[in-house]
Coordinates of C-alpha atoms in Angstrom, one line a residue:
Chain A
X1 CA -0.2 0.0 0.2
X2 CA 1.3 3.6 -0.7
X3 CA 1.6 5.7 2.2
X4 CA -0.7 8.2 2.7
X5 CA 2.3 11.0 3.7
X6 CA 2.9 10.7 -0.2
X7 CA 0.3 12.6 -2.1
X8 CA -0.1 14.9 -4.7
X9 CA -1.1 17.3 -2.2
X10 CA 1.8 17.3 -0.5
X11 CA 3.8 17.4 -3.3
X12 CA 2.5 20.5 -4.6
X13 CA 3.2 22.3 -1.0
X14 CA 6.8 21.3 -1.3
X15 CA 6.9 22.5 -4.9
X16 CA 5.0 25.9 -3.9
X17 CA 8.1 26.1 -0.8
X18 CA 10.8 25.1 -2.7
X19 CA 10.7 26.7 -6.0
X20 CA 12.0 30.2 -5.3
X21 CA 15.2 28.4 -3.9
X22 CA 15.7 25.9 -6.6
X23 CA 16.1 26.5 -10.2
X24 CA 13.1 25.6 -12.9
X25 CA 16.1 23.6 -15.0
X26 CA 16.0 24.0 -19.1
X27 CA 15.4 20.8 -21.3
X28 CA 17.8 20.1 -24.0
X29 CA 17.6 18.8 -27.4
X30 CA 19.8 17.4 -30.1
X31 CA 18.7 16.0 -33.6
X32 CA 22.1 14.6 -34.0
X33 CA 21.1 12.3 -30.7
X34 CA 17.3 12.1 -32.1
X35 CA 18.4 10.6 -35.3
X36 CA 20.6 8.4 -33.4
X37 CA 17.8 7.0 -31.1
X38 CA 15.0 7.1 -33.7
X39 CA 12.9 9.0 -31.5
X40 CA 12.8 12.8 -30.0
X41 CA 14.3 13.1 -26.6
X42 CA 14.1 15.4 -24.3
X43 CA 16.6 15.8 -21.7
X44 CA 15.4 17.3 -18.3
X45 CA 18.7 18.9 -17.2
X46 CA 18.9 18.1 -13.3
X47 CA 22.4 18.3 -13.6
X48 CA 22.0 22.0 -13.6
X49 CA 20.4 21.6 -10.9
X50 CA 21.4 23.6 -7.6
X51 CA 24.2 21.3 -6.2
X52 CA 24.4 19.7 -9.5
X53 CA 21.5 17.0 -8.9
X54 CA 18.1 16.5 -8.5
X55 CA 18.8 15.8 -4.5
X56 CA 18.4 19.2 -4.0
X57 CA 14.4 18.9 -4.4
X58 CA 14.1 16.7 -2.6
X59 CA 16.6 17.8 0.5
X60 CA 15.2 21.5 0.4
X61 CA 12.1 20.1 1.3
X62 CA 13.2 17.8 4.2
X63 CA 15.2 20.4 5.7
X64 CA 12.4 22.8 5.8
X65 CA 10.3 20.3 7.3
X66 CA 13.1 19.2 9.9
X67 CA 12.6 22.7 10.8
X68 CA 9.4 24.0 10.8
X69 CA 8.1 20.7 11.6
X70 CA 10.4 18.9 14.1
X71 CA 12.3 21.9 15.1
X72 CA 15.8 20.8 14.7
X73 CA 18.8 22.0 14.9
X74 CA 20.8 20.3 12.2
X75 CA 20.2 17.2 9.7
X76 CA 21.8 14.3 9.2
X77 CA 21.9 11.6 6.3
X78 CA 24.0 9.1 4.7
X79 CA 25.3 9.5 1.2
X80 CA 27.8 8.5 -1.2
X81 CA 27.7 11.9 -2.8
X82 CA 24.7 13.8 -4.2
X83 CA 22.5 13.8 -1.5
X84 CA 24.8 14.4 0.8
X85 CA 25.6 17.6 -1.5
X86 CA 22.0 18.7 -1.1
X87 CA 21.5 18.1 2.2
X88 CA 24.6 20.1 3.0
X89 CA 23.2 23.0 0.8
X90 CA 20.0 22.6 2.1
X91 CA 20.7 22.9 5.5
X92 CA 23.1 26.0 4.9
X93 CA 20.2 27.7 2.8
X94 CA 17.6 27.5 5.6
X95 CA 20.2 28.1 8.7
X96 CA 20.5 24.4 10.1
X97 CA 23.7 22.3 11.1
X98 CA 24.6 19.5 8.7
X99 CA 26.4 15.9 9.8
X100 CA 26.8 13.4 6.9
X101 CA 28.0 9.7 6.7
X102 CA 29.6 9.2 3.6
X103 CA 31.3 5.7 2.2
X104 CA 34.9 5.6 2.2
X105 CA 34.7 4.8 -1.6
X106 CA 32.5 7.9 -3.0
X107 CA 33.8 10.0 -5.4
X108 CA 36.1 12.8 -4.2
X109 CA 34.6 15.6 -6.2
X110 CA 31.4 14.2 -4.0
X111 CA 32.6 14.8 -0.2
X112 CA 34.9 17.7 -1.4
X113 CA 31.2 19.7 -2.0
X114 CA 29.8 19.0 1.1
X115 CA 32.9 20.1 2.6
X116 CA 32.4 23.6 1.0
X117 CA 28.6 23.7 1.9
X118 CA 29.9 23.7 5.9
X119 CA 28.8 20.2 6.5
X120 CA 30.5 17.7 8.8
X121 CA 31.8 14.2 7.3
X122 CA 32.2 10.8 9.2
X123 CA 33.5 8.4 6.9
X124 CA 32.1 5.0 7.2
X125 CA 32.4 1.1 5.4
X126 CA 30.8 1.1 2.1
X127 CA 28.1 -1.2 2.4
X128 CA 24.2 -0.2 3.0
X129 CA 24.3 -1.7 6.4
X130 CA 27.3 0.5 7.9
X131 CA 25.8 3.3 6.3
X132 CA 22.3 3.4 7.8
X133 CA 24.1 2.3 11.5
X134 CA 26.5 4.7 11.5
X135 CA 23.9 7.4 10.4
X136 CA 21.2 6.3 13.2
X137 CA 23.6 6.2 15.9
X138 CA 24.8 9.5 15.1
X139 CA 21.4 10.8 14.8
X140 CA 20.7 9.9 18.0
X141 CA 23.5 11.5 19.8
X142 CA 23.4 15.0 18.0
X143 CA 19.6 15.2 18.2
X144 CA 19.7 15.8 14.5
X145 CA 16.8 14.9 12.2
X146 CA 17.5 12.1 10.2
X147 CA 17.0 12.4 6.4
X148 CA 16.8 9.2 4.8
X149 CA 18.4 9.6 0.5
X150 CA 15.2 7.8 -1.0
X151 CA 12.6 6.2 1.7
X152 CA 11.3 9.2 2.9
X153 CA 8.8 10.9 2.5
X154 CA 9.9 14.5 2.3
X155 CA 12.6 13.4 -0.5
X156 CA 9.9 11.6 -2.2
X157 CA 7.1 14.5 -2.0
X158 CA 10.3 17.1 -2.6
X159 CA 11.3 15.6 -6.3
X160 CA 7.9 16.2 -7.0
X161 CA 8.8 19.3 -8.1
X162 CA 11.0 17.6 -11.1
X163 CA 7.6 16.2 -12.4
X164 CA 5.5 19.5 -11.8
X165 CA 7.9 21.1 -14.2
X166 CA 8.2 18.3 -16.6
X167 CA 4.0 18.5 -17.6
X168 CA 4.3 22.4 -17.5
X169 CA 7.6 22.2 -20.1
X170 CA 7.0 19.1 -22.6
X171 CA 3.9 17.7 -21.0
X172 CA 2.2 18.4 -24.8
X173 CA 5.1 16.9 -26.2
X174 CA 6.0 13.4 -24.6
X175 CA 4.7 10.1 -24.7
X176 CA 7.1 8.6 -22.3
X177 CA 9.6 9.4 -19.4
X178 CA 13.0 7.4 -18.8
X179 CA 14.6 7.7 -15.1
X180 CA 17.8 6.5 -13.5
X181 CA 16.5 3.8 -10.4
X182 CA 18.4 3.6 -7.5
X183 CA 16.6 3.4 -4.0
X184 CA 13.6 4.6 -5.6
X185 CA 13.4 8.0 -4.3
X186 CA 13.1 10.0 -7.8
X187 CA 11.4 7.7 -9.6
X188 CA 8.7 7.0 -7.3
X189 CA 8.4 10.6 -6.9
X190 CA 7.8 11.4 -10.5
X191 CA 5.8 8.3 -11.4
X192 CA 3.3 8.8 -8.4
X193 CA 3.4 12.6 -9.6
X194 CA 2.8 12.0 -13.5
X195 CA 1.5 8.6 -13.2
X196 CA -1.9 10.2 -11.7
X197 CA -1.9 13.4 -13.3
X198 CA -1.1 12.0 -16.8
X199 CA -1.6 8.2 -16.8
X200 CA -1.2 8.2 -20.6
X201 CA 2.3 8.5 -20.4
X202 CA 4.5 5.2 -20.0
X203 CA 7.2 5.5 -17.0
X204 CA 10.1 3.5 -17.8
X205 CA 12.8 2.2 -14.9
X206 CA 16.3 2.0 -16.2
X207 CA 18.9 0.1 -14.1
X208 CA 22.3 -1.6 -14.2
X209 CA 21.1 -5.0 -15.3
X210 CA 23.0 -6.5 -12.1
X211 CA 19.7 -5.1 -10.0
X212 CA 16.6 -7.4 -11.2
X213 CA 13.9 -4.6 -10.4
X214 CA 11.9 -6.9 -12.5
X215 CA 11.9 -9.7 -9.8
X216 CA 11.8 -7.0 -7.4
X217 CA 8.2 -5.5 -8.6
X218 CA 6.8 -8.5 -10.0
X219 CA 7.4 -11.2 -7.4
X220 CA 8.8 -9.4 -4.6
X221 CA 12.2 -11.3 -4.5
X222 CA 15.0 -9.0 -3.7
X223 CA 18.3 -8.5 -5.5
X224 CA 20.7 -10.9 -3.3
X225 CA 23.8 -8.1 -3.0
X226 CA 24.2 -5.5 -0.6
X227 CA 25.8 -2.9 -3.5
X228 CA 26.1 -3.1 -7.1
X229 CA 29.1 -2.9 -9.1
X230 CA 28.2 -0.6 -11.4
X231 CA 30.4 2.4 -12.7
X232 CA 26.9 4.7 -12.3
X233 CA 27.6 5.5 -8.8
X234 CA 24.6 7.3 -7.8
X235 CA 22.6 3.6 -7.9
X236 CA 24.7 1.3 -6.8
X237 CA 21.9 0.9 -3.7
X238 CA 20.5 -2.1 -4.3
X239 CA 17.5 -2.5 -2.8
X240 CA 14.4 -0.3 -3.5
X241 CA 12.6 1.8 -0.4
X242 CA 9.6 0.4 1.0
X243 CA 7.7 3.6 0.4
X244 CA 9.1 3.4 -3.1
X245 CA 8.5 0.0 -4.2
X246 CA 4.6 -0.2 -3.8
X247 CA 4.3 3.2 -6.1
X248 CA 7.0 1.7 -8.3
X249 CA 4.9 -1.4 -8.6
X250 CA 1.6 0.2 -9.4
X251 CA 3.0 2.5 -12.2
X252 CA 5.7 1.0 -13.7
X253 CA 5.1 -2.8 -13.5
X254 CA 6.5 -4.6 -16.6
X255 CA 8.3 -1.2 -17.7
X256 CA 12.2 -2.1 -16.3
X257 CA 14.5 -1.7 -18.8
X258 CA 17.9 -3.1 -17.6
X259 CA 21.1 -1.8 -19.4
X260 CA 24.7 -3.3 -19.5
X261 CA 27.6 -1.4 -17.7
X262 CA 29.4 -1.2 -21.6
X263 CA 25.3 0.8 -22.2
X264 CA 26.0 3.3 -19.8
X265 CA 29.7 4.2 -21.0
X266 CA 28.5 4.6 -24.2
X267 CA 25.8 6.7 -23.4
X268 CA 27.9 9.0 -21.4
X269 CA 30.0 9.5 -24.6
X270 CA 27.0 10.1 -26.4
X271 CA 25.9 12.7 -24.0
X272 CA 29.2 14.6 -23.4
X273 CA 30.0 14.6 -27.2
X274 CA 26.7 15.6 -28.9
X275 CA 24.6 17.0 -26.1
X276 CA 28.1 18.7 -24.5
X277 CA 26.7 18.3 -21.3
X278 CA 28.9 16.5 -18.8
X279 CA 26.7 14.4 -16.7
X280 CA 27.3 11.8 -14.2
X281 CA 27.0 7.9 -15.6
X282 CA 24.2 7.8 -13.6
X283 CA 22.6 10.2 -15.0
X284 CA 23.6 8.5 -18.8
X285 CA 22.0 5.5 -17.1
X286 CA 18.8 6.7 -17.9
X287 CA 19.5 7.6 -21.6
X288 CA 21.3 4.2 -21.8
X289 CA 17.3 3.0 -21.5
X290 CA 15.9 4.9 -24.8
X291 CA 19.3 4.6 -26.8
X292 CA 19.7 1.0 -26.3
X293 CA 16.6 -0.1 -25.8
X294 CA 13.4 2.1 -27.1
X295 CA 10.3 0.4 -27.2
X296 CA 9.2 0.9 -30.5
X297 CA 6.2 2.8 -29.3
X298 CA 8.6 5.0 -27.6
X299 CA 8.6 8.1 -30.2
X300 CA 9.2 11.1 -27.8
X301 CA 10.9 10.8 -24.6
X302 CA 11.6 12.9 -21.6
X303 CA 14.7 11.8 -20.3
X304 CA 15.9 13.1 -16.8
X305 CA 19.6 14.2 -16.8
X306 CA 19.8 13.2 -13.1
X307 CA 23.1 15.1 -12.3
X308 CA 26.2 16.2 -13.1
X309 CA 29.0 15.5 -10.3
X310 CA 31.6 13.9 -11.8
X311 CA 35.2 13.9 -11.2
X312 CA 37.2 15.5 -13.5
X313 CA 39.6 12.5 -14.3
X314 CA 36.8 10.2 -15.1
X315 CA 36.9 8.9 -19.0
X316 CA 33.5 6.6 -19.6
Chain B
X1 CA 41.9 50.4 -42.9
X2 CA 39.2 48.2 -42.6
X3 CA 37.4 46.5 -45.5
X4 CA 34.7 47.9 -47.0
X5 CA 33.2 44.0 -47.7
X6 CA 32.7 44.3 -44.1
X7 CA 30.0 46.1 -43.0
X8 CA 27.3 46.2 -40.7
X9 CA 24.3 46.3 -43.5
X10 CA 26.4 42.9 -44.4
X11 CA 26.1 41.4 -41.1
X12 CA 22.6 41.9 -40.8
X13 CA 22.0 40.1 -44.6
X14 CA 23.9 37.6 -43.2
X15 CA 21.9 37.3 -40.2
X16 CA 18.9 36.9 -42.2
X17 CA 19.7 34.4 -44.2
X18 CA 21.1 32.2 -41.9
X19 CA 18.9 32.6 -38.7
X20 CA 16.2 30.4 -39.7
X21 CA 18.8 27.0 -39.6
X22 CA 21.1 28.3 -37.1
X23 CA 20.6 27.9 -33.0
X24 CA 19.8 31.0 -30.9
X25 CA 22.2 29.4 -28.1
X26 CA 21.2 30.0 -24.9
X27 CA 23.2 31.8 -21.8
X28 CA 24.1 30.3 -19.0
X29 CA 24.9 31.4 -15.5
X30 CA 26.4 30.3 -12.3
X31 CA 26.6 31.6 -8.6
X32 CA 29.6 29.4 -7.9
X33 CA 31.4 31.2 -10.7
X34 CA 30.4 34.6 -10.0
X35 CA 31.4 33.8 -6.7
X36 CA 35.0 32.9 -7.7
X37 CA 35.7 35.2 -10.5
X38 CA 34.3 37.9 -8.3
X39 CA 31.4 39.6 -11.7
X40 CA 28.3 38.4 -13.2
X41 CA 29.2 36.2 -16.3
X42 CA 27.1 35.4 -18.8
X43 CA 28.1 32.6 -21.0
X44 CA 27.3 32.3 -24.7
X45 CA 27.1 28.6 -25.3
X46 CA 28.1 28.4 -28.7
X47 CA 28.9 25.2 -28.3
X48 CA 25.7 24.0 -28.1
X49 CA 25.6 26.0 -32.1
X50 CA 25.0 23.3 -35.2
X51 CA 28.3 21.4 -35.6
X52 CA 29.4 22.5 -32.0
X53 CA 30.9 25.3 -32.4
X54 CA 30.4 29.6 -34.0
X55 CA 32.3 28.5 -36.8
X56 CA 28.4 27.3 -38.3
X57 CA 27.6 31.1 -38.5
X58 CA 30.3 31.8 -41.1
X59 CA 30.6 28.8 -43.1
X60 CA 26.8 28.6 -43.3
X61 CA 27.3 32.7 -44.6
X62 CA 30.0 31.9 -47.1
X63 CA 28.1 28.8 -48.3
X64 CA 25.7 30.6 -49.1
X65 CA 27.5 32.9 -51.1
X66 CA 29.5 30.4 -52.8
X67 CA 26.2 29.2 -54.4
X68 CA 24.4 32.1 -54.8
X69 CA 27.3 34.6 -56.1
X70 CA 29.7 32.1 -57.4
X71 CA 27.4 29.8 -58.2
X72 CA 30.0 27.2 -57.2
X73 CA 29.8 23.3 -57.3
X74 CA 31.6 23.1 -54.0
X75 CA 33.1 25.0 -51.2
X76 CA 37.0 24.1 -50.1
X77 CA 39.0 24.7 -46.3
X78 CA 42.0 24.0 -44.5
X79 CA 40.7 23.3 -40.8
X80 CA 42.5 21.7 -38.0
X81 CA 38.8 20.8 -37.1
X82 CA 36.0 23.2 -36.0
X83 CA 35.8 25.3 -39.6
X84 CA 35.9 22.3 -41.4
X85 CA 33.3 20.4 -39.6
X86 CA 31.3 23.9 -40.0
X87 CA 31.7 24.1 -43.9
X88 CA 30.7 20.4 -44.2
X89 CA 27.3 20.7 -42.6
X90 CA 26.8 24.1 -44.5
X91 CA 27.7 22.6 -47.8
X92 CA 25.2 19.7 -47.0
X93 CA 22.4 22.1 -46.0
X94 CA 22.5 24.0 -49.2
X95 CA 23.3 21.3 -51.2
X96 CA 27.2 21.8 -52.2
X97 CA 30.0 19.3 -52.2
X98 CA 32.9 20.2 -50.1
X99 CA 36.9 18.9 -49.5
X100 CA 38.6 19.8 -46.3
X101 CA 42.7 20.2 -46.1
X102 CA 43.6 18.7 -42.4
X103 CA 46.7 19.0 -40.4
X104 CA 47.6 15.5 -39.5
X105 CA 47.5 16.2 -36.1
X106 CA 44.0 17.5 -35.4
X107 CA 41.9 16.0 -33.0
X108 CA 40.4 12.8 -34.1
X109 CA 36.6 13.9 -32.9
X110 CA 36.7 16.7 -35.0
X111 CA 37.9 14.8 -38.3
X112 CA 35.8 12.3 -37.6
X113 CA 32.6 14.7 -37.5
X114 CA 33.9 16.0 -41.3
X115 CA 33.3 12.7 -42.6
X116 CA 29.9 12.1 -40.7
X117 CA 29.0 15.4 -43.0
X118 CA 29.9 13.9 -45.9
X119 CA 33.1 15.8 -46.9
X120 CA 36.5 14.4 -48.3
X121 CA 39.0 14.9 -46.1
X122 CA 42.6 15.5 -47.4
X123 CA 45.6 15.5 -44.5
X124 CA 48.8 17.8 -44.8
X125 CA 51.7 18.8 -42.5
X126 CA 50.5 21.0 -39.3
X127 CA 52.0 24.2 -40.6
X128 CA 50.3 27.1 -41.7
X129 CA 51.8 27.5 -44.9
X130 CA 51.8 23.7 -45.6
X131 CA 47.6 24.0 -45.2
X132 CA 47.6 27.3 -47.3
X133 CA 49.4 26.1 -50.5
X134 CA 48.0 22.6 -50.2
X135 CA 44.1 24.2 -50.1
X136 CA 44.9 26.5 -52.6
X137 CA 46.0 24.2 -55.2
X138 CA 43.1 21.9 -54.7
X139 CA 41.0 24.5 -55.0
X140 CA 42.1 25.6 -58.2
X141 CA 42.1 21.8 -59.6
X142 CA 38.4 21.3 -57.9
X143 CA 37.0 24.5 -58.6
X144 CA 35.5 24.9 -55.3
X145 CA 34.8 28.4 -53.9
X146 CA 37.8 28.7 -51.2
X147 CA 36.4 29.2 -47.8
X148 CA 39.4 31.0 -45.4
X149 CA 39.0 30.2 -41.5
X150 CA 39.1 33.3 -40.8
X151 CA 40.4 35.9 -43.2
X152 CA 37.6 36.1 -45.1
X153 CA 35.1 38.2 -45.0
X154 CA 31.9 35.8 -45.6
X155 CA 32.8 34.3 -42.5
X156 CA 33.1 37.5 -40.5
X157 CA 30.3 38.8 -41.4
X158 CA 28.1 35.7 -41.0
X159 CA 29.8 35.2 -37.3
X160 CA 27.9 38.8 -36.8
X161 CA 24.8 37.1 -35.9
X162 CA 26.5 35.9 -32.5
X163 CA 27.0 39.8 -31.5
X164 CA 23.6 40.4 -33.1
X165 CA 21.9 37.8 -30.4
X166 CA 24.2 39.3 -27.4
X167 CA 22.7 42.1 -27.4
X168 CA 19.5 40.5 -28.0
X169 CA 19.6 38.4 -24.7
X170 CA 21.9 40.6 -22.5
X171 CA 22.8 43.8 -24.1
X172 CA 21.5 45.3 -21.0
X173 CA 23.3 43.5 -18.5
X174 CA 26.8 43.4 -19.3
X175 CA 29.7 45.9 -19.4
X176 CA 32.0 43.5 -21.2
X177 CA 32.9 40.8 -23.7
X178 CA 35.6 37.9 -23.4
X179 CA 36.6 36.3 -26.9
X180 CA 39.1 33.4 -27.5
X181 CA 41.7 34.5 -30.4
X182 CA 43.3 32.6 -32.6
X183 CA 43.3 33.9 -36.5
X184 CA 40.7 36.7 -35.5
X185 CA 37.5 35.6 -37.6
X186 CA 35.2 35.9 -34.5
X187 CA 36.8 38.0 -32.6
X188 CA 37.0 41.1 -35.7
X189 CA 33.0 40.1 -36.1
X190 CA 32.0 40.6 -32.4
X191 CA 34.7 43.5 -32.3
X192 CA 33.1 45.3 -35.8
X193 CA 29.9 44.6 -34.7
X194 CA 29.5 45.3 -31.3
X195 CA 32.0 48.2 -31.2
X196 CA 29.8 50.0 -33.6
X197 CA 26.4 49.3 -32.0
X198 CA 27.7 49.5 -28.5
X199 CA 31.1 51.3 -28.0
X200 CA 30.5 51.3 -24.2
X201 CA 31.1 47.3 -24.1
X202 CA 34.3 46.5 -23.7
X203 CA 35.8 44.3 -25.9
X204 CA 38.6 41.9 -24.2
X205 CA 41.1 39.6 -26.7
X206 CA 41.9 37.0 -24.8
X207 CA 45.5 34.6 -26.1
X208 CA 47.3 32.4 -25.2
X209 CA 50.5 34.3 -24.0
X210 CA 53.3 32.7 -26.3
X211 CA 50.8 34.6 -29.3
X212 CA 51.9 38.0 -28.1
X213 CA 49.1 40.2 -29.9
X214 CA 49.7 43.1 -27.8
X215 CA 52.9 43.7 -30.0
X216 CA 51.0 43.1 -33.2
X217 CA 48.1 45.4 -32.3
X218 CA 50.6 48.3 -31.3
X219 CA 53.7 47.8 -33.2
X220 CA 52.3 45.4 -36.2
X221 CA 55.5 43.3 -34.8
X222 CA 54.3 39.7 -35.8
X223 CA 54.5 36.7 -33.6
X224 CA 57.8 34.4 -35.0
X225 CA 56.4 31.1 -34.5
X226 CA 54.1 29.7 -37.2
X227 CA 51.8 27.7 -34.8
X228 CA 51.2 28.0 -31.2
X229 CA 52.1 25.4 -28.6
X230 CA 49.0 25.6 -26.7
X231 CA 46.3 23.1 -25.3
X232 CA 43.8 25.3 -27.1
X233 CA 43.9 23.9 -30.2
X234 CA 41.1 26.2 -31.8
X235 CA 43.6 29.1 -31.8
X236 CA 47.1 27.3 -32.7
X237 CA 47.6 29.9 -35.8
X238 CA 49.5 32.5 -34.5
X239 CA 48.8 35.1 -37.0
X240 CA 45.7 37.3 -37.5
X241 CA 44.2 37.7 -40.5
X242 CA 44.8 40.6 -42.6
X243 CA 40.9 41.6 -43.0
X244 CA 40.9 41.2 -39.0
X245 CA 43.7 43.2 -37.9
X246 CA 42.5 46.5 -38.2
X247 CA 39.3 46.0 -36.4
X248 CA 40.8 44.6 -33.7
X249 CA 43.4 47.3 -33.7
X250 CA 40.8 49.9 -34.0
X251 CA 37.8 48.6 -31.4
X252 CA 40.4 45.8 -29.0
X253 CA 43.9 47.8 -28.7
X254 CA 44.8 47.8 -25.3
X255 CA 42.5 45.3 -24.2
X256 CA 44.3 42.0 -25.0
X257 CA 44.8 39.4 -21.8
X258 CA 47.7 36.8 -22.3
X259 CA 46.9 33.6 -20.3
X260 CA 49.0 30.7 -19.7
X261 CA 48.8 26.8 -20.2
X262 CA 48.1 26.1 -16.4
X263 CA 45.0 29.0 -16.7
X264 CA 43.3 27.3 -19.7
X265 CA 43.7 24.4 -18.1
X266 CA 42.1 25.6 -14.6
X267 CA 39.8 27.5 -16.6
X268 CA 38.4 23.9 -18.2
X269 CA 38.0 22.2 -14.9
X270 CA 35.6 25.1 -13.7
X271 CA 33.5 25.3 -16.5
X272 CA 33.2 21.6 -16.7
X273 CA 32.8 21.0 -13.1
X274 CA 30.7 24.2 -11.9
X275 CA 28.9 24.5 -15.3
X276 CA 28.5 21.2 -16.7
X277 CA 29.3 22.0 -19.8
X278 CA 31.9 20.3 -22.0
X279 CA 33.0 23.0 -23.8
X280 CA 37.1 22.7 -25.7
X281 CA 40.2 24.4 -24.1
X282 CA 39.8 27.1 -26.8
X283 CA 36.3 28.1 -25.5
X284 CA 37.6 28.0 -21.9
X285 CA 40.6 30.5 -23.0
X286 CA 38.1 33.4 -23.4
X287 CA 36.9 32.0 -19.5
X288 CA 40.6 32.2 -18.1
X289 CA 41.0 35.7 -19.5
X290 CA 38.4 37.0 -16.7
X291 CA 38.9 34.1 -13.8
X292 CA 42.2 35.0 -13.1
X293 CA 43.1 38.1 -14.8
X294 CA 39.7 40.4 -14.5
X295 CA 40.1 44.2 -15.1
X296 CA 38.6 45.5 -11.9
X297 CA 35.8 47.7 -13.7
X298 CA 34.6 44.5 -15.4
X299 CA 31.4 43.2 -13.2
X300 CA 29.2 41.7 -15.6
X301 CA 30.6 40.2 -18.9
X302 CA 29.8 38.1 -21.9
X303 CA 31.9 35.0 -22.0
X304 CA 31.6 33.2 -25.7
X305 CA 32.1 29.4 -25.3
X306 CA 33.3 29.1 -29.1
X307 CA 33.1 25.3 -29.2
X308 CA 32.4 21.9 -27.6
X309 CA 34.5 19.8 -29.8
X310 CA 36.8 17.7 -27.8
X311 CA 38.0 13.9 -27.8
X312 CA 35.9 11.8 -25.2
X313 CA 39.5 10.8 -23.6
X314 CA 40.8 14.6 -23.2
X315 CA 41.3 15.0 -19.4
X316 CA 42.3 18.9 -18.8

């Protein structure tokens, strides 16, 4: 069952509260890419969002909630990068402290930015369990509001502003949307928002092939590993949040596309060289779904370029 | 003396003839970059122009001229990359053949694109003399219209649409413009167009330090080398076109900024990581001018990101 904490009303509230601080990110297109893909692709540029990823949307909504509803002194989270950057920025924007638990294999560019936004950073082992346990312990000690990266209603409601913007900007042009899926925070937010408002738009979930999301959505069989070995560092978590799963099951069942690591690399190359946008591999994951596995009826698709935080020496 | 072939009238004609085929490229800004630079920077995104550089503007105007005025079967040029791509594309757009003379050290991504647009490619030694001689010889043999990369009135008049767009988009906001200078085609076009229409806007020329443009503009002393050893491959030509020199002397004298190779590399990194735009080093050259040598009175500047064609394995 979908949590009653997640609703179009809360999504609209979040959009209203955050839109004057966030960017309304642009849409880019490329005739070159359209030819290669065989469909019109509209790229929603969340790598140009504050902090370089869509995470700023949910993080800002969550930090506002922590302050207004829970009167917290600070926020805390575990993050391999974008969530941490976004929360550190959001906390600074609205005057809260911020502590972040970071796995020690996180990309250097991402943890550097957390420091820049003034957060305290604590390193931990790179497993989902170590991240969550370290974070919960520290949250208790500090009395900070714990903002889960994806399994969190305020994050999910906050990300929906991305859905509203897409409908406003290109809602009359698209037949489908392609989303990268990690823990499912953004995917469930867009699926709930657009799935309810525009059920005619197909919402495709794109995953690294190891994740086996189809099994999870069809049979509740969870991928046996803790962390995926993928170049797309933003979706290394193997699980899907318990708040996200019923939403994805309702709106995106049988709409999972699995892509190989090589396809992700090729997708990065296409976006870098044709669109000239320096996105991170996790953003290219969504594009790999349509570039290499386009369902035949997809003619006009939105692809969310979810982030652009990638180390300077990374070559796809 | 400035050639009578170069005029605001011809520039307006070219703008009118080409604007329905070219992109009106967007302007991007970044609060992060503004903080680092200490001024508002408006990036004019010519790396998002057709063929990935501003060269499409002049090349299209030149190809139209070759067909309409000279009834040529084809166009020919020598180019290390962007000019060739642009001319190959322009020729295809208006139905002409295209041959290109390319120095054998040109970036692979650039010559690959020339083939893609259907041009014939002939390689030559990487010197200015070899390029020009090979091209002139071949032009004669084929009977094709020779489109000089920078010392060419139709290129200079054609590039001016970039100046009109900048004035239209941010003319009320800027006090200065920063331009990368190679042979001087774009620089003289913008200098003539904006220098005449808006003499209150300061036009700065940014060069790799080896070029010594100040000597050329002040004392007519030409840099003694043929080709500059710079990471900015689009401005390796050491000379300035004879059509360009009097324009730059009139509108940009005492406004030359020399930057080091390391500053160009740092400028690429800032644009890649903060603006998320994968521009080529020659585009970052212009930004290095304001980022590391900002004249104190510059508060609101346009920087032209002239191109985005860079090999996938390039790391700044």
